[in-house]
Coordinates of C-alpha atoms in Angstrom, one line a residue:
M29 CA 69.8 93.8 112.2
K30 CA 72.3 91.6 111.8
N31 CA 72.3 87.5 109.9
I32 CA 69.5 88.5 106.5
K33 CA 70.4 85.7 104.4
M34 CA 70.0 84.4 100.6
N35 CA 69.0 80.4 99.7
N36 CA 70.5 79.0 96.8
K37 CA 74.4 78.3 96.7
P38 CA 76.1 80.9 94.3
F39 CA 79.8 79.8 92.2
L40 CA 81.4 83.3 93.7
S41 CA 81.3 85.1 96.7
I42 CA 82.5 88.5 97.6
I43 CA 82.9 89.0 101.0
I44 CA 83.7 93.0 102.2
P45 CA 84.0 93.9 105.3
T46 CA 83.1 98.0 106.1
Y47 CA 83.1 100.3 109.0
N48 CA 82.3 103.6 108.6
R49 CA 82.3 104.4 105.2
A50 CA 79.0 104.7 104.0
I51 CA 80.1 106.9 100.9
Y52 CA 83.1 104.4 99.6
L53 CA 80.8 101.4 100.5
G54 CA 77.8 102.9 98.2
N55 CA 80.0 103.7 95.2
L56 CA 81.5 99.9 95.7
L57 CA 78.1 98.7 95.5
S58 CA 76.8 100.9 93.1
C59 CA 79.7 99.7 91.0
I60 CA 79.2 95.4 91.7
A61 CA 75.7 95.0 91.8
P62 CA 74.7 96.3 88.2
Q63 CA 77.8 93.7 87.2
V64 CA 75.9 90.6 88.3
K65 CA 74.0 89.4 85.7
E66 CA 72.9 86.1 85.9
S67 CA 70.7 85.0 89.4
G68 CA 72.1 83.0 91.9
L69 CA 75.6 82.6 91.1
V70 CA 77.0 86.0 93.2
Q71 CA 76.3 86.3 96.4
I72 CA 77.2 89.9 97.9
C73 CA 78.4 89.5 102.1
I74 CA 78.5 92.0 104.0
S75 CA 79.5 93.1 107.3
N76 CA 78.7 95.4 109.4
N77 CA 81.6 96.2 112.3
S78 CA 79.4 98.5 113.9
S79 CA 79.2 101.6 112.1
T80 CA 78.4 105.3 113.5
D81 CA 78.0 106.7 110.2
N82 CA 74.7 105.8 107.7
T83 CA 76.3 102.5 106.6
R84 CA 73.3 100.7 107.7
E85 CA 71.0 102.6 105.6
V86 CA 73.5 102.3 102.4
I87 CA 73.0 98.9 102.6
M88 CA 69.6 98.1 103.4
N89 CA 69.1 100.4 100.6
F90 CA 70.8 97.8 98.3
I91 CA 69.3 95.2 99.3
E92 CA 65.8 96.6 98.3
K93 CA 66.9 97.3 95.1
Y94 CA 69.0 94.3 94.4
P95 CA 66.4 91.4 96.5
G96 CA 68.2 88.5 97.3
L97 CA 72.3 89.5 96.0
I98 CA 73.4 90.7 99.3
V99 CA 73.7 88.3 102.4
Y100 CA 74.2 91.1 105.4
N101 CA 75.4 90.6 109.1
E102 CA 76.0 93.7 111.9
N103 CA 78.2 93.1 114.4
E104 CA 76.8 94.7 118.2
R105 CA 80.2 95.8 118.9
N106 CA 83.2 96.5 116.9
L107 CA 85.5 93.6 116.2
G108 CA 88.4 94.7 115.3
F109 CA 89.4 94.4 111.3
D110 CA 91.2 91.1 111.4
R111 CA 88.0 89.7 113.5
N112 CA 85.6 91.4 110.6
M113 CA 87.2 90.0 108.0
F114 CA 87.4 86.7 109.5
K115 CA 83.5 87.1 110.0
V116 CA 82.3 87.6 106.7
I117 CA 84.7 85.3 105.0
K118 CA 82.4 82.2 107.3
M119 CA 79.3 84.2 105.9
A120 CA 80.7 83.4 102.5
Q121 CA 79.4 80.3 100.8
G122 CA 80.5 80.2 96.7
D123 CA 82.3 77.6 95.8
F124 CA 85.1 80.9 95.2
T125 CA 85.3 83.7 97.7
W126 CA 86.8 87.3 96.3
F127 CA 88.3 89.6 99.1
L128 CA 87.1 93.2 98.8
C129 CA 87.6 95.9 100.5
D130 CA 84.6 98.6 101.0
D131 CA 86.5 101.7 99.6
D132 CA 87.3 99.5 96.1
L133 CA 86.1 99.9 93.1
V134 CA 85.8 97.1 90.2
V135 CA 86.3 97.6 85.7
E136 CA 83.1 97.2 83.9
N137 CA 82.6 93.9 83.4
G138 CA 85.1 93.1 85.9
I139 CA 82.8 90.3 87.7
E140 CA 82.1 88.5 84.2
K141 CA 86.3 88.6 83.8
V142 CA 86.5 87.1 87.2
I143 CA 83.9 84.0 86.4
Y144 CA 85.1 83.5 82.9
F145 CA 88.8 82.7 84.0
I146 CA 87.7 81.3 87.0
K147 CA 85.3 79.0 84.8
N148 CA 88.3 78.0 82.7
N149 CA 90.8 78.0 84.8
C150 CA 90.6 76.6 87.9
G151 CA 90.5 72.9 88.6
E152 CA 90.2 71.3 92.1
N153 CA 93.6 71.7 92.8
I154 CA 93.4 75.4 92.1
G155 CA 93.4 76.9 95.6
F156 CA 94.2 80.6 95.2
M157 CA 94.5 83.2 92.5
T158 CA 95.2 86.5 92.2
L159 CA 94.1 89.6 90.3
A160 CA 95.5 92.6 88.6
T161 CA 95.3 96.5 90.1
R162 CA 95.8 99.5 89.3
S163 CA 95.3 102.9 91.4
Y164 CA 96.7 106.4 90.6
F165 CA 96.4 110.1 91.7
I166 CA 95.8 113.2 90.2
D167 CA 98.2 115.4 89.9
K168 CA 97.0 118.5 90.6
K169 CA 99.5 120.6 88.5
T170 CA 99.1 118.6 85.2
G171 CA 95.2 117.5 86.2
K172 CA 97.1 113.8 85.1
Q173 CA 96.9 110.7 86.7
V174 CA 100.0 108.9 88.1
T175 CA 100.2 105.5 88.9
Y176 CA 100.2 105.2 92.7
S177 CA 100.5 101.1 92.1
D178 CA 99.5 99.0 89.2
T179 CA 100.6 95.2 88.9
I180 CA 99.8 94.1 85.6
E181 CA 103.5 92.1 84.3
K182 CA 103.4 93.4 80.7
D183 CA 105.8 90.4 80.2
K184 CA 103.4 88.3 81.6
P185 CA 101.0 85.5 80.1
K186 CA 97.4 86.6 80.7
V187 CA 96.6 83.7 83.2
Y188 CA 100.0 82.1 84.7
K189 CA 100.5 79.6 87.5
M190 CA 102.2 81.6 90.3
D191 CA 105.7 80.0 92.2
K192 CA 104.7 78.8 95.5
K193 CA 107.6 80.2 96.6
D194 CA 106.6 83.7 95.7
I195 CA 103.6 83.0 97.8
I196 CA 104.9 81.7 100.8
G197 CA 107.7 84.5 100.6
Q198 CA 104.8 87.1 99.9
C199 CA 106.7 88.4 96.9
F200 CA 103.5 88.5 94.2
P201 CA 102.8 91.9 93.3
A202 CA 99.9 93.4 95.7
S203 CA 100.3 90.1 97.6
V204 CA 99.2 91.9 100.1
F205 CA 96.5 94.4 99.3
T206 CA 93.2 92.7 100.0
S207 CA 90.8 92.8 96.2
T208 CA 93.7 90.9 94.4
M209 CA 92.5 87.9 96.3
L210 CA 90.5 84.6 95.5
F211 CA 90.1 81.5 97.6
N212 CA 88.9 78.3 96.3
N213 CA 86.0 78.0 98.9
N214 CA 86.3 74.3 99.4
F215 CA 89.8 74.6 100.7
L216 CA 89.5 78.0 102.6
K217 CA 86.8 76.6 104.9
K218 CA 89.1 73.4 105.5
I219 CA 91.5 75.9 106.9
L220 CA 89.4 77.4 109.1
E221 CA 87.4 74.6 110.5
E222 CA 91.0 72.1 110.7
E223 CA 93.5 75.4 112.5
K224 CA 91.8 76.6 114.7
T225 CA 93.9 77.6 117.0
I226 CA 96.9 79.2 115.0
I227 CA 94.4 80.9 113.2
E228 CA 92.9 81.9 116.9
K229 CA 96.7 83.3 117.4
A230 CA 97.1 85.0 114.2
L231 CA 93.8 86.7 114.8
E232 CA 95.6 88.6 117.4
A233 CA 98.0 90.4 115.7
K234 CA 95.1 92.6 114.4
E235 CA 96.1 92.8 110.7
Y236 CA 97.0 91.1 107.3
I237 CA 94.7 87.8 108.9
Q238 CA 94.0 87.5 104.9
T239 CA 97.7 86.9 103.7
F240 CA 98.4 84.3 106.9
L241 CA 95.6 82.2 105.3
Y242 CA 97.1 81.7 101.6
R243 CA 100.8 80.9 103.4
L244 CA 99.4 78.6 106.1
M245 CA 96.9 76.9 103.1
F246 CA 100.1 76.3 100.9
L247 CA 102.0 75.0 103.8
K248 CA 99.3 72.8 105.7
Y249 CA 98.5 71.4 101.0
P250 CA 101.4 71.1 99.5
N251 CA 100.1 69.8 96.3
L252 CA 98.1 73.0 95.6
E253 CA 98.8 75.0 92.5
A254 CA 97.4 79.3 92.6
L255 CA 97.1 80.9 89.3
R256 CA 97.3 84.7 88.2
F257 CA 94.7 86.6 86.5
N258 CA 97.3 89.1 84.3
E259 CA 94.0 91.4 83.8
E260 CA 93.7 94.6 85.5
I261 CA 89.9 94.0 87.5
I262 CA 90.6 97.1 90.3
N263 CA 91.3 100.3 88.8
E264 CA 90.3 103.3 90.9
E265 CA 92.3 106.9 92.2
A266 CA 94.3 105.6 95.4
H267 CA 92.2 107.1 98.6
R268 CA 94.0 109.2 100.2
Y269 CA 95.7 108.3 103.8
K270 CA 97.9 109.6 106.4
F271 CA 99.6 107.2 109.0
Y272 CA 101.5 107.1 111.6
I273 CA 105.0 106.1 112.9
E274 CA 102.8 104.4 115.0
D275 CA 101.1 102.8 112.6
I276 CA 103.6 101.6 110.5
F277 CA 105.5 99.5 113.4
Q278 CA 102.7 98.0 114.2
L279 CA 101.7 97.3 110.6
H280 CA 105.5 96.5 109.5
Y281 CA 107.3 95.4 112.2
I282 CA 105.0 93.9 114.7
T283 CA 102.2 92.5 113.3
W284 CA 104.4 91.1 110.8
T285 CA 106.8 89.7 112.7
K286 CA 103.7 88.3 114.9
L287 CA 102.5 86.3 111.6
C288 CA 106.3 84.9 110.2
D289 CA 107.0 83.5 113.7
L290 CA 103.1 81.8 113.7
L291 CA 103.8 80.2 110.3
L292 CA 107.2 79.5 111.1
S293 CA 106.1 77.4 114.8
S294 CA 103.9 75.6 112.0
K295 CA 103.8 71.6 112.5
Y296 CA 103.4 72.1 108.3
M297 CA 106.6 74.3 108.1
N298 CA 109.7 72.5 106.3
D299 CA 113.6 73.7 105.9
Y300 CA 113.2 75.5 102.7
Y301 CA 110.2 77.2 103.4
R302 CA 111.6 78.3 106.8
K303 CA 114.8 79.9 105.0
I304 CA 111.6 82.3 102.8
V305 CA 109.7 83.1 106.2
I306 CA 113.2 84.2 107.9
D307 CA 114.1 86.2 105.1
D308 CA 110.5 88.0 105.1
K309 CA 110.7 88.5 108.9
R310 CA 114.1 90.0 108.5
G311 CA 113.5 92.4 105.8
T312 CA 110.5 93.7 108.6
T313 CA 113.6 96.2 109.6
K314 CA 114.7 97.6 106.3
T315 CA 110.7 98.4 105.5
V316 CA 110.0 100.6 108.9
I317 CA 113.4 102.5 108.3
I318 CA 112.6 103.6 105.2
E319 CA 109.3 104.1 105.1
M320 CA 110.2 106.5 108.0
G321 CA 112.8 108.1 106.2
L322 CA 110.5 109.0 103.0
M323 CA 107.5 110.6 106.2
K324 CA 110.1 112.8 106.9
S325 CA 110.8 113.6 103.9
F326 CA 108.1 114.7 102.8
E327 CA 106.9 115.9 105.5
A328 CA 104.8 113.5 106.3
F329 CA 106.1 112.5 109.5
N330 CA 103.4 112.0 112.6
Y331 CA 103.5 110.6 115.2
S332 CA 100.9 110.5 118.4
S333 CA 104.4 110.8 120.7
F334 CA 107.7 111.0 120.5
L335 CA 108.8 109.3 124.1
G336 CA 105.9 106.9 123.0
C337 CA 107.2 106.0 120.3
I338 CA 110.4 105.1 121.8
K339 CA 109.0 103.5 124.2
M340 CA 107.4 101.5 121.7
F341 CA 110.5 100.2 120.1
F342 CA 112.0 98.9 122.9
Q343 CA 108.5 96.9 124.5
E344 CA 108.0 95.0 121.0
A345 CA 111.7 94.7 119.4
P346 CA 114.5 92.4 120.2
F347 CA 117.2 95.1 122.4
R348 CA 119.1 95.7 119.1
L349 CA 116.5 96.2 116.8
A350 CA 115.2 98.9 119.5
L351 CA 118.6 101.2 119.5
L352 CA 118.3 101.1 115.3
F353 CA 114.7 102.3 115.0
S354 CA 115.0 104.6 117.3
A355 CA 118.9 105.9 116.1
F356 CA 116.5 106.3 112.8
F357 CA 113.8 107.7 114.6
V358 CA 115.6 110.5 116.3
F359 CA 118.2 110.8 113.5
F360 CA 115.3 111.3 111.3
S361 CA 113.6 113.9 113.7
I362 CA 116.2 116.2 113.4
I363 CA 117.4 116.4 109.7
P364 CA 115.3 119.2 107.8
S365 CA 113.2 117.4 105.1
A366 CA 114.3 119.8 102.4
V367 CA 118.0 118.0 102.5
L368 CA 116.5 114.2 103.5
R369 CA 114.3 114.2 100.4
N370 CA 117.8 115.7 98.0
L371 CA 119.7 112.8 99.7
Y372 CA 116.7 110.4 98.5
K373 CA 116.5 112.2 94.6
I374 CA 120.5 112.6 94.3
F375 CA 120.2 108.4 95.4
I376 CA 117.4 107.5 93.1
K377 CA 119.2 109.5 90.2
I378 CA 122.1 107.7 90.2
R379 CA 120.8 104.3 91.1
H380 CA 117.9 104.1 88.4
K381 CA 120.5 106.3 86.5
E382 CA 117.6 107.8 82.9
K383 CA 114.4 107.0 84.3
W384 CA 115.2 108.1 87.7
Q385 CA 112.1 111.1 86.4
K386 CA 109.1 109.2 86.5
L387 CA 110.0 107.0 89.5
W388 CA 110.8 110.4 91.3
L389 CA 107.5 111.5 89.9
Y390 CA 105.6 108.3 91.4
I391 CA 107.7 109.3 94.9
T392 CA 106.9 112.2 95.5
V393 CA 103.4 112.9 94.6
K394 CA 102.7 108.8 96.5
N395 CA 104.3 110.5 100.0
S396 CA 102.8 114.5 99.0
E397 CA 98.8 113.0 98.7
M398 CA 99.1 110.6 101.2
S399 CA 99.8 113.3 103.5
K400 CA 97.5 115.3 103.3
G401 CA 94.8 112.4 104.1
S402 CA 93.0 111.9 107.3
R403 CA 94.4 109.0 109.5
R404 CA 94.1 105.5 108.4
L405 CA 91.5 103.6 111.1
Y406 CA 92.1 99.8 111.1
D407 CA 88.4 98.8 112.4

């Protein structure tokens, strides 16, 4: 079952890659489909990555209920997350494209707010926009919400122009969160058409294709501008996904390093942005070590194979860094979780002083809750 299309050219395309999350996808579609109040203004593009659950049935029910709203593709085989994302990007026909994941939820009237923001702020030179999001855990002891991520910048205006060095360096709030991203589809389609070789190499990294696209876009078109819509559009309970050491290393080191190297090899790279991307690449080492430490501190130090992790470090990283990763990995394997957690708590107290308790509650709930989930699949 594939390629169910709509006829009229929309203003906004909402694109959703999906795989085996029928319940979450149903919740998302129940949230956004009723918000589309003007026929033909919005299209919802869904690419089903050969799901084995009842994803197709869920989508077909919404296609029947909201005729003309949904454009649907179903892959005959699983292409992996990034290639499925790439597939659904190509399906978008609107003037602007909004990326959503199948487990997101949009606030009431969120689509209307996004359309109003675009129409009243985005000129022809606006290539990229970001939205504010909030997610939270429910503390089971108190029943209260504990914020997991809140990207609203209270010291900034509702709409402001972003600094391009922050875009290239991934320094804006929730820079890798798919649901924060809006593209001018004119420039997005041009990038896809004109930069096929480097994009194909980026797809081989298997993750974060959306972040690579906007960074490449601003390198190629230096006169483009980006806007921040500093209002909460995504608000949802955070999903509990368990990560393994192999996952952390793949996402934060292997993939990120490959994408940074591709950007550095681009003919559009200049000396100013080169330093920013190199710093971003160097930061991956620190990120992996900190993540491993937090996983151990909160008894979530999961891995498929101890020796397999060591082998992975030496296969994928330079010898010096492989030794560093291995040393910390072995150290974290040996040290008791309670000892490491107390050391980390002392560090937080010293570093953040009177604000430490709120931060510690966030860190504790986040890492404790994440350890209870199922392993995140990237398909």
